[in-house]
Amino acid sequence: FKKYTNKTFLDDTTITHNNASIYVTHGDGILSWDTSYRLLKKVLRSSIFIKSYSLLPKSIAQKIAEKISYERKDSHQIDQNKIARIHDELESFTKEKINKGHNYVIMGHYHHSYHKKFDNGELILLGECNELNYNYAIFDGDKLEIKNF
């Protein structure tokens, strides 16, 4: 058996391995029109909200979390035009990161898989994490790929 460890990052992070720079982000708040989410994120991460939320009964806290998650998850209403707009902005974001020396940008948040190669780097969106459609990225020391489970 191999022992695996993992780290949890609250914010964007860069992982360097074998001279490859991998920029990892959840992906929330990147889009120009996502100002309400950037505000919501600040509220949800505030110490006042966290302390208040921790005092709620679990059943009420769960209902609030489900409501926030459902309201923010507009992927069930997404059309091809909106997907194209999302990809355009994420590709611009990725090009900025590539220009700063990153080889790969990996993110989730958008509830669909997408892989775009550029001259000096790549954008990888990981899709849903559920029993019907689960994928992940793996770096073999040379290249990064999306794998389906």
XYZ file of N, CA and C in Angstrom:
447
model
N 0.832 -1.190 0.000
C 0.000 0.000 0.000
C 0.869 1.242 0.000
N 0.440 2.217 -0.761
C 1.102 3.507 -0.751
C 0.363 4.433 0.196
N 1.116 5.263 0.871
C 0.496 6.253 1.738
C 0.325 7.547 0.946
N -0.883 8.058 0.919
C -1.174 9.314 0.242
C -1.557 10.355 1.277
N -1.144 11.551 1.022
C -1.557 12.657 1.880
C -2.177 13.725 0.988
N -2.952 14.558 1.582
C -3.525 15.666 0.826
C -3.474 16.927 1.661
N -3.576 18.034 0.991
C -3.613 19.333 1.651
C -4.875 20.041 1.199
N -5.430 20.823 2.078
C -6.587 21.640 1.747
C -6.136 23.094 1.695
N -6.475 23.759 0.616
C -6.119 25.164 0.446
C -7.398 25.983 0.408
N -7.440 27.049 1.178
C -8.613 27.919 1.179
C -8.601 28.888 0.007
N -7.432 29.172 -0.501
C -7.305 30.131 -1.592
C -6.543 29.494 -2.749
N -6.442 30.225 -3.839
C -5.687 29.749 -4.997
C -4.270 29.399 -4.565
N -3.688 28.417 -5.225
C -2.328 28.014 -4.881
C -1.574 27.603 -6.135
N -0.274 27.620 -6.031
C 0.592 27.164 -7.114
C 1.374 25.960 -6.624
N 1.384 24.925 -7.434
C 2.155 23.721 -7.141
C 3.238 23.619 -8.212
N 4.473 23.456 -7.783
C 5.574 23.288 -8.724
C 6.092 21.865 -8.602
N 6.185 21.189 -9.749
C 6.666 19.806 -9.769
C 7.355 19.550 -11.106
N 8.578 19.022 -11.053
C 9.345 18.731 -12.275
C 9.379 19.927 -13.228
N 9.639 21.099 -12.695
C 9.718 22.339 -13.479
C 8.392 22.748 -14.117
N 7.305 22.159 -13.704
C 5.981 22.568 -14.184
C 5.305 23.374 -13.080
N 4.705 24.480 -13.458
C 3.969 25.317 -12.521
C 2.476 25.116 -12.772
N 1.796 24.624 -11.744
C 0.369 24.313 -11.851
C -0.394 25.264 -10.936
N -1.222 26.098 -11.528
C -2.046 27.046 -10.774
C -3.390 26.376 -10.514
N -3.749 26.231 -9.242
C -4.983 25.548 -8.860
C -5.907 26.547 -8.174
N -7.126 26.616 -8.670
C -8.123 27.513 -8.091
C -9.488 26.835 -8.130
N -10.336 27.182 -7.207
C -11.699 26.669 -7.260
C -12.394 27.193 -8.515
N -12.132 28.452 -8.844
C -12.700 29.045 -10.054
C -13.818 30.027 -9.792
N -14.254 30.117 -8.560
C -15.345 31.036 -8.245
C -14.857 32.483 -8.247
N -15.702 33.372 -8.735
C -15.399 34.795 -8.705
C -14.487 35.291 -9.808
N -14.120 34.445 -10.748
C -13.219 34.855 -11.835
C -13.953 35.652 -12.911
N -15.164 35.266 -13.206
C -15.904 35.889 -14.307
C -16.235 37.346 -13.992
N -16.194 38.194 -15.014
C -16.424 39.627 -14.813
C -17.808 39.914 -14.241
N -18.792 39.099 -14.578
C -20.157 39.347 -14.111
C -20.467 38.651 -12.785
N -19.461 38.088 -12.145
C -19.665 37.319 -10.919
C -19.440 38.158 -9.661
N -19.804 39.433 -9.702
C -19.572 40.314 -8.557
C -20.374 39.891 -7.332
N -21.594 39.402 -7.527
C -22.398 38.981 -6.372
C -21.754 37.794 -5.669
N -21.128 36.910 -6.424
C -20.469 35.768 -5.790
C -19.243 36.223 -5.005
N -18.497 37.191 -5.528
C -17.327 37.680 -4.798
C -17.751 38.284 -3.457
N -18.880 38.984 -3.438
C -19.404 39.535 -2.191
C -19.865 38.412 -1.260
N -20.613 37.454 -1.809
C -21.086 36.324 -1.009
C -19.912 35.567 -0.389
N -18.851 35.367 -1.140
C -17.669 34.652 -0.646
C -17.066 35.375 0.558
N -16.991 36.717 0.490
C -16.459 37.489 1.619
C -17.332 37.313 2.857
N -18.646 37.329 2.650
C -19.567 37.149 3.775
C -19.406 35.753 4.369
N -19.414 34.729 3.513
C -19.343 33.346 3.990
C -18.032 33.033 4.704
N -16.971 33.727 4.347
C -15.671 33.482 4.972
C -15.397 34.395 6.164
N -16.311 35.301 6.456
C -16.090 36.219 7.576
C -16.213 35.467 8.899
N -15.439 35.896 9.873
C -15.455 35.228 11.177
C -16.819 35.363 11.851
N -17.509 36.468 11.629
C -18.843 36.652 12.222
C -19.821 35.626 11.656
N -19.822 35.450 10.335
C -20.727 34.473 9.724
C -20.382 33.061 10.184
N -19.108 32.721 10.171
C -18.689 31.364 10.553
C -19.099 31.064 11.988
N -18.882 32.005 12.895
C -19.252 31.799 14.302
C -20.773 31.675 14.439
N -21.514 32.567 13.797
C -22.983 32.523 13.868
C -23.521 31.228 13.278
N -22.981 30.841 12.147
C -23.423 29.619 11.458
C -23.159 28.384 12.318
N -22.036 28.382 13.025
C -21.688 27.222 13.857
C -22.640 27.055 15.039
N -23.348 28.116 15.402
C -24.284 28.047 16.525
C -25.660 27.504 16.122
N -25.913 27.428 14.824
C -27.212 26.942 14.343
C -27.334 25.431 14.523
N -28.561 24.950 14.739
C -28.768 23.495 14.727
C -28.378 22.937 13.358
N -27.846 21.727 13.348
C -27.349 21.139 12.098
C -28.408 21.091 11.005
N -29.642 20.805 11.352
C -30.689 20.701 10.328
C -30.934 22.050 9.645
N -30.909 23.119 10.391
C -31.104 24.454 9.821
C -29.871 24.869 9.015
N -28.690 24.604 9.553
C -27.451 24.931 8.840
C -27.398 24.205 7.500
N -27.826 22.950 7.482
C -27.826 22.169 6.244
C -28.785 22.771 5.217
N -29.968 23.182 5.661
C -30.943 23.789 4.742
C -30.407 25.098 4.150
N -29.737 25.888 4.963
C -29.146 27.137 4.470
C -28.059 26.830 3.438
N -27.202 25.869 3.743
C -26.122 25.497 2.816
C -26.689 24.992 1.493
N -27.726 24.163 1.559
C -28.345 23.644 0.332
C -28.963 24.774 -0.489
N -29.605 25.714 0.188
C -30.236 26.841 -0.505
C -29.186 27.707 -1.202
N -28.111 28.034 -0.499
C -27.040 28.842 -1.090
C -26.424 28.101 -2.267
N -26.160 26.825 -2.094
C -25.544 26.027 -3.157
C -26.451 25.952 -4.373
N -27.728 25.708 -4.169
C -28.659 25.588 -5.292
C -28.809 26.916 -6.021
N -28.937 28.000 -5.272
C -29.112 29.314 -5.895
C -27.892 29.700 -6.713
N -26.717 29.325 -6.263
C -25.486 29.693 -6.954
C -25.185 28.751 -8.111
N -25.719 27.553 -8.081
C -25.403 26.560 -9.112
C -26.367 26.727 -10.273
N -26.040 27.652 -11.185
C -26.927 27.875 -12.322
C -26.535 27.005 -13.508
N -25.731 25.972 -13.266
C -25.306 25.108 -14.371
C -26.481 24.344 -14.965
N -27.523 24.129 -14.176
C -28.686 23.419 -14.700
C -29.503 24.299 -15.657
N -29.186 25.590 -15.732
C -29.892 26.510 -16.625
C -28.975 27.055 -17.720
N -27.815 26.481 -17.875
C -26.801 27.060 -18.755
C -27.055 26.704 -20.214
N -26.853 27.666 -21.092
C -27.003 27.401 -22.522
C -25.632 27.502 -23.197
N -25.566 27.123 -24.445
C -24.286 27.096 -25.162
C -23.668 28.488 -25.298
N -24.492 29.516 -25.417
C -23.976 30.878 -25.500
C -23.271 31.266 -24.204
N -23.888 30.926 -23.068
C -23.270 31.256 -21.783
C -22.001 30.437 -21.577
N -22.015 29.178 -21.966
C -20.805 28.356 -21.851
C -19.671 28.980 -22.664
N -19.970 29.453 -23.866
C -18.947 30.093 -24.705
C -18.398 31.351 -24.028
N -19.275 32.145 -23.411
C -18.832 33.350 -22.691
C -17.950 32.979 -21.504
N -18.346 31.937 -20.775
C -17.548 31.460 -19.641
C -16.168 31.024 -20.128
N -16.142 30.214 -21.179
C -14.860 29.731 -21.701
C -13.974 30.886 -22.163
N -14.550 31.883 -22.823
C -13.766 33.039 -23.277
C -13.074 33.733 -22.105
N -13.830 33.965 -21.031
C -13.240 34.649 -19.877
C -12.215 33.775 -19.165
N -12.503 32.486 -19.039
C -11.552 31.592 -18.375
C -10.284 31.420 -19.209
N -10.429 31.435 -20.505
C -9.252 31.358 -21.377
C -8.394 32.614 -21.232
N -9.015 33.781 -21.124
C -8.262 35.026 -20.895
C -7.540 34.974 -19.554
N -8.235 34.498 -18.526
C -7.642 34.335 -17.198
C -6.432 33.409 -17.276
N -6.596 32.296 -17.993
C -5.518 31.313 -18.130
C -4.324 31.900 -18.869
N -4.573 32.646 -19.926
C -3.470 33.264 -20.677
C -2.664 34.209 -19.788
N -3.348 34.935 -18.889
C -2.643 35.803 -17.939
C -1.745 34.974 -17.032
N -2.251 33.853 -16.558
C -1.460 32.979 -15.677
C -0.293 32.361 -16.441
N -0.513 31.975 -17.683
C 0.566 31.424 -18.511
C 1.653 32.482 -18.711
N 1.246 33.723 -18.956
C 2.216 34.812 -19.133
C 3.021 35.080 -17.868
N 2.491 34.669 -16.712
C 3.208 34.822 -15.445
C 4.040 33.584 -15.113
N 4.083 32.618 -16.040
C 4.969 31.473 -15.844
C 4.307 30.153 -15.498
N 2.995 30.131 -15.409
C 2.311 28.872 -15.105
C 2.133 28.057 -16.383
N 2.249 26.739 -16.244
C 2.056 25.839 -17.382
C 0.629 25.322 -17.469
N -0.005 25.202 -16.317
C -1.354 24.643 -16.256
C -2.205 25.475 -15.308
N -3.476 25.608 -15.644
C -4.470 26.197 -14.743
C -5.572 25.158 -14.599
N -5.828 24.760 -13.360
C -6.859 23.758 -13.075
C -7.914 24.404 -12.196
N -9.178 24.190 -12.554
C -10.264 24.711 -11.722
C -11.510 23.849 -11.858
N -12.427 24.052 -10.964
C -13.724 23.382 -10.994
C -14.799 24.449 -11.099
N -15.785 24.392 -10.255
C -16.821 25.407 -10.063
C -17.849 25.503 -11.183
N -17.526 25.163 -12.407
C -18.427 25.415 -13.523
C -19.255 24.199 -13.925
N -19.077 23.084 -13.251
C -19.931 21.897 -13.388
C -19.923 21.264 -14.774
N -18.831 21.431 -15.489
C -18.640 20.702 -16.744
C -17.135 20.616 -17.021
N -16.736 19.600 -17.742
C -15.325 19.415 -18.088
C -14.979 20.218 -19.333
N -13.744 20.678 -19.360
C -13.266 21.434 -20.522
C -11.747 21.417 -20.487
N -11.131 21.232 -21.630
C -9.673 21.196 -21.723
C -9.260 21.997 -22.947
N -8.453 23.023 -22.742
C -8.003 23.881 -23.843
C -6.488 24.011 -23.763
N -5.820 23.705 -24.875
C -4.368 23.838 -24.957
C -4.017 25.156 -25.636
N -3.023 25.835 -25.088
C -2.477 27.060 -25.648
C -1.023 26.784 -26.028
N -0.357 27.755 -26.617
C 1.036 27.556 -27.021
C 1.929 27.138 -25.854
N 1.764 27.796 -24.707
C 2.669 27.549 -23.579
C 1.982 27.029 -22.327
N 0.751 26.567 -22.447
C 0.061 26.093 -21.261
C -1.297 25.519 -21.581
N -2.005 25.144 -20.515
C -3.308 24.505 -20.686
C -4.277 24.937 -19.598
N -5.545 24.952 -19.960
C -6.656 25.171 -19.033
C -7.400 23.859 -18.886
N -7.629 23.461 -17.643
C -8.406 22.253 -17.380
C -9.510 22.599 -16.394
N -10.759 22.408 -16.838
C -11.916 22.520 -15.949
C -12.335 21.116 -15.580
N -12.443 20.866 -14.296
C -12.943 19.575 -13.845
C -14.445 19.680 -13.673
N -15.156 18.646 -14.036
C -16.615 18.680 -14.023
C -17.202 18.313 -12.680
N -18.390 17.758 -12.736
C -19.104 17.339 -11.535
C -18.346 16.233 -10.812
N -18.549 16.162 -9.536
C -17.997 15.057 -8.745
C -19.177 14.284 -8.171
N -19.767 13.457 -9.006
C -20.856 12.615 -8.533
C -20.683 11.220 -9.107
N -21.521 10.304 -8.693
C -21.345 8.909 -9.092
C -21.550 8.669 -10.585
N -22.172 9.581 -11.294
C -22.421 9.402 -12.720
C -21.360 10.053 -13.606
N -20.674 11.051 -13.094
C -19.774 11.834 -13.935
C -18.630 12.362 -13.080
N -17.651 11.529 -12.826
C -16.556 11.908 -11.941
C -15.262 11.953 -12.737
N -14.568 13.075 -12.705
C -13.266 13.136 -13.357
C -12.269 13.856 -12.465
N -11.012 13.716 -12.823
C -9.939 14.303 -12.046
C -8.763 14.559 -12.980
N -7.817 15.354 -12.521
C -6.608 15.627 -13.303
C -5.454 14.866 -12.674
N -4.588 14.352 -13.523
C -3.404 13.648 -13.038
C -2.180 14.166 -13.794
N -1.134 14.441 -13.032
C 0.117 14.915 -13.614
C 1.136 13.801 -13.488
N 1.663 13.341 -14.609
C 2.605 12.218 -14.589
C 4.063 12.674 -14.544
N 4.295 13.940 -14.291
C 5.638 14.488 -14.273
C 6.014 15.129 -15.590
N 5.229 14.832 -16.623
C 5.491 15.371 -17.956
C 4.289 16.125 -18.513
N 3.110 15.537 -18.354
C 1.896 16.173 -18.878
C 0.745 15.982 -17.889
N -0.231 16.862 -18.019
C -1.406 16.823 -17.164
C -2.591 16.394 -18.008
N -3.386 15.464 -17.499
C -4.525 14.942 -18.256
C -5.767 14.875 -17.383
N -6.924 14.945 -18.040
C -8.192 14.677 -17.369
C -8.461 13.185 -17.501
N -8.779 12.563 -16.385
C -9.131 11.143 -16.372
C -10.559 11.013 -15.858
N -11.274 10.033 -16.370
C -12.626 9.746 -15.888
C -12.582 8.528 -14.989
N -13.379 8.564 -13.942
C -13.407 7.480 -12.966
C -14.675 6.693 -13.134
